[in-house]
Amino acid sequence: MDSQIAKEEIIRLSELIAHYNHQYYIEDKSLISDQEFDELLAALIKLETEFPEYRFPYSPSQKVGGGITKKFSTVKHKYPMLSLGNTYSEEDLKEFDSRILKILADEGIQLNQISYCCELKFDGVAIGIKYENGKMVQAVTRGDGTQGDDVTQNVKTIRSLPLQLMGNNYPEQLEVRGEIILPFAAFNAINRGIEENLLEAGYSQEE
């Protein structure tokens, strides 16, 4: 296959697979069968193997196999990743509200009242994920708030996390911060897989 044609096909397959991943993991829509998805991914990996110069960092193939590492380098956060504060009284909440209004006023934003959006807290692994021109370039844990571990290769394996942002309505540099969590369904599936592997290896459930 011609090199330029291979490059165009790799880009096409990457975008198509990313689209199906988004629909499945974010929109909860299964547009193609598992077999069809696997065939697309296999075709992409085959082309990337033949033309490694076109194996882009944001390729969906980077989500599978061989990327996990336990050796992490330390990265200093551009902005501190602070932990959540606690409050147990109405007075604390009012003081927080006053402090926010003052900060906004200092920035030249005059408001008499602001609205808050509250949600249940997920207790997972705090992470900061950096994108440049829509492409994921780094993932760093909270660590001590000032610096954390570079876990980019490990985070790339998270199927619901886009390596390439969709559309073009995003800043040139973007950092997304949140929590990495393991849902109960995924946790139970992992345990079932371990049990099946042990049974296949000859271990009984009593052992």
mmCIF file of C-alpha atoms in Angstrom:
data_model
loop_
_atom_site.group_PDB
_atom_site.id
_atom_site.type_symbol
_atom_site.label_atom_id
_atom_site.label_comp_id
_atom_site.label_asym_id
_atom_site.label_seq_id
_atom_site.Cartn_x
_atom_site.Cartn_y
_atom_site.Cartn_z
ATOM 1 C CA MET A 1 0.000 0.000 0.000
ATOM 2 C CA ASP A 2 1.173 3.510 -0.824
ATOM 3 C CA SER A 3 2.463 5.411 2.228
ATOM 4 C CA GLN A 4 0.087 8.352 1.818
ATOM 5 C CA ILE A 5 -2.909 6.059 1.344
ATOM 6 C CA ALA A 6 -1.882 4.138 4.485
ATOM 7 C CA LYS A 7 -1.672 7.392 6.455
ATOM 8 C CA GLU A 8 -5.143 8.465 5.318
ATOM 9 C CA GLU A 9 -6.577 5.030 6.171
ATOM 10 C CA ILE A 10 -4.948 5.070 9.625
ATOM 11 C CA ILE A 11 -6.475 8.495 10.321
ATOM 12 C CA ARG A 12 -9.875 7.316 9.050
ATOM 13 C CA LEU A 13 -9.843 4.155 11.167
ATOM 14 C CA SER A 14 -8.638 6.071 14.238
ATOM 15 C CA GLU A 15 -11.462 8.590 13.959
ATOM 16 C CA LEU A 16 -14.044 5.877 13.284
ATOM 17 C CA ILE A 17 -12.966 3.750 16.261
ATOM 18 C CA ALA A 18 -12.843 6.831 18.509
ATOM 19 C CA HIS A 19 -16.403 7.629 17.431
ATOM 20 C CA TYR A 20 -17.632 4.130 18.283
ATOM 21 C CA ASN A 21 -15.802 4.268 21.633
ATOM 22 C CA HIS A 22 -17.493 7.579 22.460
ATOM 23 C CA GLN A 23 -20.912 6.253 21.519
ATOM 24 C CA TYR A 24 -20.427 3.074 23.562
ATOM 25 C CA TYR A 25 -18.737 4.374 26.712
ATOM 26 C CA ILE A 26 -20.203 7.884 26.933
ATOM 27 C CA GLU A 27 -23.539 7.764 25.079
ATOM 28 C CA ASP A 28 -24.274 4.131 26.059
ATOM 29 C CA LYS A 29 -25.015 3.237 22.432
ATOM 30 C CA SER A 30 -23.676 0.117 20.738
ATOM 31 C CA LEU A 31 -23.605 0.964 17.023
ATOM 32 C CA ILE A 32 -21.650 -2.085 15.835
ATOM 33 C CA SER A 33 -21.018 -5.608 17.102
ATOM 34 C CA ASP A 34 -17.974 -6.517 19.183
ATOM 35 C CA GLN A 35 -16.662 -8.556 16.249
ATOM 36 C CA GLU A 36 -16.961 -5.613 13.843
ATOM 37 C CA PHE A 37 -15.221 -3.332 16.359
ATOM 38 C CA ASP A 38 -12.419 -5.848 16.875
ATOM 39 C CA GLU A 39 -11.959 -6.157 13.107
ATOM 40 C CA LEU A 40 -11.613 -2.372 12.752
ATOM 41 C CA LEU A 41 -9.075 -2.262 15.584
ATOM 42 C CA ALA A 42 -7.130 -5.193 14.114
ATOM 43 C CA ALA A 43 -7.012 -3.447 10.719
ATOM 44 C CA LEU A 44 -5.685 -0.291 12.377
ATOM 45 C CA ILE A 45 -3.013 -2.166 14.332
ATOM 46 C CA LYS A 46 -1.948 -4.038 11.180
ATOM 47 C CA LEU A 47 -1.484 -0.786 9.267
ATOM 48 C CA GLU A 48 0.358 0.854 12.166
ATOM 49 C CA THR A 49 2.685 -2.141 12.318
ATOM 50 C CA GLU A 50 3.448 -1.835 8.604
ATOM 51 C CA PHE A 51 3.761 1.968 8.791
ATOM 52 C CA PRO A 52 4.967 2.735 12.356
ATOM 53 C CA GLU A 53 5.728 6.338 11.414
ATOM 54 C CA TYR A 54 1.959 6.895 11.351
ATOM 55 C CA ARG A 55 1.246 5.350 14.763
ATOM 56 C CA PHE A 56 -0.016 8.548 16.360
ATOM 57 C CA PRO A 57 0.005 9.032 20.175
ATOM 58 C CA TYR A 58 -3.779 9.473 20.172
ATOM 59 C CA SER A 59 -4.426 6.270 18.227
ATOM 60 C CA PRO A 60 -7.126 4.005 19.752
ATOM 61 C CA SER A 61 -4.576 1.185 19.546
ATOM 62 C CA GLN A 62 -2.713 2.871 22.416
ATOM 63 C CA LYS A 63 -5.563 1.841 24.723
ATOM 64 C CA VAL A 64 -4.768 -1.869 24.463
ATOM 65 C CA GLY A 65 -1.808 -3.977 25.526
ATOM 66 C CA GLY A 66 1.718 -3.259 26.625
ATOM 67 C CA GLY A 67 1.270 0.258 27.980
ATOM 68 C CA ILE A 68 0.976 -0.381 31.714
ATOM 69 C CA THR A 69 3.952 0.584 33.847
ATOM 70 C CA LYS A 70 4.745 0.702 37.562
ATOM 71 C CA LYS A 71 7.675 3.084 37.193
ATOM 72 C CA PHE A 72 6.523 6.685 37.372
ATOM 73 C CA SER A 73 8.381 9.943 36.982
ATOM 74 C CA THR A 74 7.442 12.944 39.129
ATOM 75 C CA VAL A 75 5.783 15.952 37.518
ATOM 76 C CA LYS A 76 5.178 19.343 39.113
ATOM 77 C CA HIS A 77 1.649 20.685 38.652
ATOM 78 C CA LYS A 78 1.364 23.998 36.821
ATOM 79 C CA TYR A 79 -1.417 24.854 39.271
ATOM 80 C CA PRO A 80 -1.713 23.075 42.653
ATOM 81 C CA MET A 81 -4.224 20.218 42.875
ATOM 82 C CA LEU A 82 -5.859 20.914 46.206
ATOM 83 C CA SER A 83 -7.972 18.452 48.159
ATOM 84 C CA LEU A 84 -11.584 19.187 49.031
ATOM 85 C CA GLY A 85 -12.285 21.074 52.232
ATOM 86 C CA ASN A 86 -14.772 19.894 54.861
ATOM 87 C CA THR A 87 -17.610 21.814 56.441
ATOM 88 C CA TYR A 88 -20.086 20.822 59.148
ATOM 89 C CA SER A 89 -22.069 23.988 59.836
ATOM 90 C CA GLU A 90 -24.249 26.585 58.155
ATOM 91 C CA GLU A 91 -21.800 29.281 59.274
ATOM 92 C CA ASP A 92 -19.004 27.600 57.319
ATOM 93 C CA LEU A 93 -21.136 27.591 54.179
ATOM 94 C CA LYS A 94 -21.996 31.269 54.550
ATOM 95 C CA GLU A 95 -18.331 32.113 55.081
ATOM 96 C CA PHE A 96 -17.449 30.136 51.949
ATOM 97 C CA ASP A 97 -20.072 32.044 49.952
ATOM 98 C CA SER A 98 -18.743 35.391 51.194
ATOM 99 C CA ARG A 99 -15.202 34.388 50.305
ATOM 100 C CA ILE A 100 -16.208 33.433 46.766
ATOM 101 C CA LEU A 101 -18.039 36.731 46.259
ATOM 102 C CA LYS A 102 -14.968 38.625 47.456
ATOM 103 C CA ILE A 103 -12.699 36.728 45.070
ATOM 104 C CA LEU A 104 -15.041 37.537 42.181
ATOM 105 C CA ALA A 105 -15.191 41.204 43.233
ATOM 106 C CA ASP A 106 -11.387 41.362 43.301
ATOM 107 C CA GLU A 107 -11.444 40.090 39.723
ATOM 108 C CA GLY A 108 -13.847 42.858 38.746
ATOM 109 C CA ILE A 109 -16.957 40.640 38.717
ATOM 110 C CA GLN A 110 -19.727 42.263 40.743
ATOM 111 C CA LEU A 111 -22.465 39.862 41.894
ATOM 112 C CA ASN A 112 -24.911 40.038 44.777
ATOM 113 C CA GLN A 113 -25.696 36.353 44.603
ATOM 114 C CA ILE A 114 -24.304 33.282 42.849
ATOM 115 C CA SER A 115 -25.684 29.798 42.258
ATOM 116 C CA TYR A 116 -24.024 26.541 43.248
ATOM 117 C CA CYS A 117 -24.255 23.100 41.702
ATOM 118 C CA CYS A 118 -23.772 20.186 44.101
ATOM 119 C CA GLU A 119 -23.200 16.504 43.418
ATOM 120 C CA LEU A 120 -22.260 13.390 45.359
ATOM 121 C CA LYS A 121 -18.524 12.984 45.844
ATOM 122 C CA PHE A 122 -16.764 10.145 44.041
ATOM 123 C CA ASP A 123 -13.846 8.811 46.045
ATOM 124 C CA GLY A 124 -11.343 7.641 43.470
ATOM 125 C CA VAL A 125 -7.901 8.656 42.252
ATOM 126 C CA ALA A 126 -7.575 12.398 41.613
ATOM 127 C CA ILE A 127 -6.066 13.002 38.192
ATOM 128 C CA GLY A 128 -5.101 15.898 35.967
ATOM 129 C CA ILE A 129 -5.196 15.159 32.241
ATOM 130 C CA LYS A 130 -3.557 17.574 29.816
ATOM 131 C CA TYR A 131 -4.579 18.079 26.198
ATOM 132 C CA GLU A 132 -2.695 20.064 23.563
ATOM 133 C CA ASN A 133 -4.549 20.910 20.358
ATOM 134 C CA GLY A 134 -7.164 18.336 21.373
ATOM 135 C CA LYS A 135 -4.678 15.496 21.855
ATOM 136 C CA MET A 136 -3.997 13.921 25.246
ATOM 137 C CA VAL A 137 -0.339 14.430 26.164
ATOM 138 C CA GLN A 138 -0.071 13.727 29.895
ATOM 139 C CA ALA A 139 -1.909 12.391 32.952
ATOM 140 C CA VAL A 140 -0.630 13.170 36.452
ATOM 141 C CA THR A 141 -1.946 12.068 39.867
ATOM 142 C CA ARG A 142 -2.658 14.634 42.586
ATOM 143 C CA GLY A 143 0.257 13.417 44.708
ATOM 144 C CA ASP A 144 0.940 15.952 47.444
ATOM 145 C CA GLY A 145 -0.942 18.657 45.558
ATOM 146 C CA THR A 146 2.252 20.286 44.292
ATOM 147 C CA GLN A 147 3.598 17.351 42.305
ATOM 148 C CA GLY A 148 2.365 13.896 41.331
ATOM 149 C CA ASP A 149 3.178 10.765 39.335
ATOM 150 C CA ASP A 150 3.124 10.717 35.550
ATOM 151 C CA VAL A 151 0.684 7.863 34.807
ATOM 152 C CA THR A 152 0.026 8.738 31.174
ATOM 153 C CA GLN A 153 0.554 5.243 29.753
ATOM 154 C CA ASN A 154 -1.712 3.653 32.345
ATOM 155 C CA VAL A 155 -4.486 6.211 31.938
ATOM 156 C CA LYS A 156 -4.449 5.713 28.163
ATOM 157 C CA THR A 157 -5.942 2.250 28.738
ATOM 158 C CA ILE A 158 -9.195 3.742 30.123
ATOM 159 C CA ARG A 159 -11.667 3.045 27.328
ATOM 160 C CA SER A 160 -14.024 5.935 28.165
ATOM 161 C CA LEU A 161 -11.234 8.528 28.091
ATOM 162 C CA PRO A 162 -10.695 10.221 24.705
ATOM 163 C CA LEU A 163 -7.105 10.455 23.473
ATOM 164 C CA GLN A 164 -8.329 12.908 20.833
ATOM 165 C CA LEU A 165 -11.091 15.408 21.682
ATOM 166 C CA MET A 166 -14.036 15.511 19.309
ATOM 167 C CA GLY A 167 -14.932 18.646 17.349
ATOM 168 C CA ASN A 168 -12.774 21.764 17.502
ATOM 169 C CA ASN A 169 -14.363 23.879 20.235
ATOM 170 C CA TYR A 170 -11.568 23.571 22.780
ATOM 171 C CA PRO A 171 -8.587 25.706 23.791
ATOM 172 C CA GLU A 172 -5.092 25.013 22.505
ATOM 173 C CA GLN A 173 -4.048 23.893 25.982
ATOM 174 C CA LEU A 174 -6.538 22.255 28.332
ATOM 175 C CA GLU A 175 -6.249 20.403 31.618
ATOM 176 C CA VAL A 176 -9.192 18.302 32.795
ATOM 177 C CA ARG A 177 -9.253 17.329 36.461
ATOM 178 C CA GLY A 178 -11.443 14.701 38.061
ATOM 179 C CA GLU A 179 -11.551 11.299 39.721
ATOM 180 C CA ILE A 180 -10.757 7.913 38.223
ATOM 181 C CA ILE A 181 -13.197 5.386 39.654
ATOM 182 C CA LEU A 182 -13.910 1.684 39.228
ATOM 183 C CA PRO A 183 -17.671 0.987 39.084
ATOM 184 C CA PHE A 184 -19.007 -2.009 41.022
ATOM 185 C CA ALA A 185 -19.990 -3.724 37.753
ATOM 186 C CA ALA A 186 -16.407 -3.519 36.465
ATOM 187 C CA PHE A 187 -15.015 -4.612 39.846
ATOM 188 C CA ASN A 188 -17.309 -7.671 39.889
ATOM 189 C CA ALA A 189 -16.373 -8.487 36.279
ATOM 190 C CA ILE A 190 -12.678 -8.444 37.216
ATOM 191 C CA ASN A 191 -13.326 -10.808 40.122
ATOM 192 C CA ARG A 192 -15.308 -13.160 37.899
ATOM 193 C CA GLY A 193 -12.446 -13.200 35.426
ATOM 194 C CA ILE A 194 -9.961 -14.046 38.185
ATOM 195 C CA GLU A 195 -12.201 -16.870 39.421
ATOM 196 C CA GLU A 196 -12.572 -18.294 35.905
ATOM 197 C CA ASN A 197 -8.811 -18.184 35.346
ATOM 198 C CA LEU A 198 -8.190 -19.963 38.656
ATOM 199 C CA LEU A 199 -10.734 -22.659 37.841
ATOM 200 C CA GLU A 200 -9.155 -23.184 34.421
ATOM 201 C CA ALA A 201 -5.783 -23.515 36.149
ATOM 202 C CA GLY A 202 -7.178 -26.313 38.352
ATOM 203 C CA TYR A 203 -7.923 -24.432 41.578
ATOM 204 C CA SER A 204 -11.208 -25.124 43.339
ATOM 205 C CA GLN A 205 -13.408 -22.396 44.818
ATOM 206 C CA GLU A 206 -12.679 -23.764 48.302
ATOM 207 C CA GLU A 207 -8.970 -23.101 47.784
#
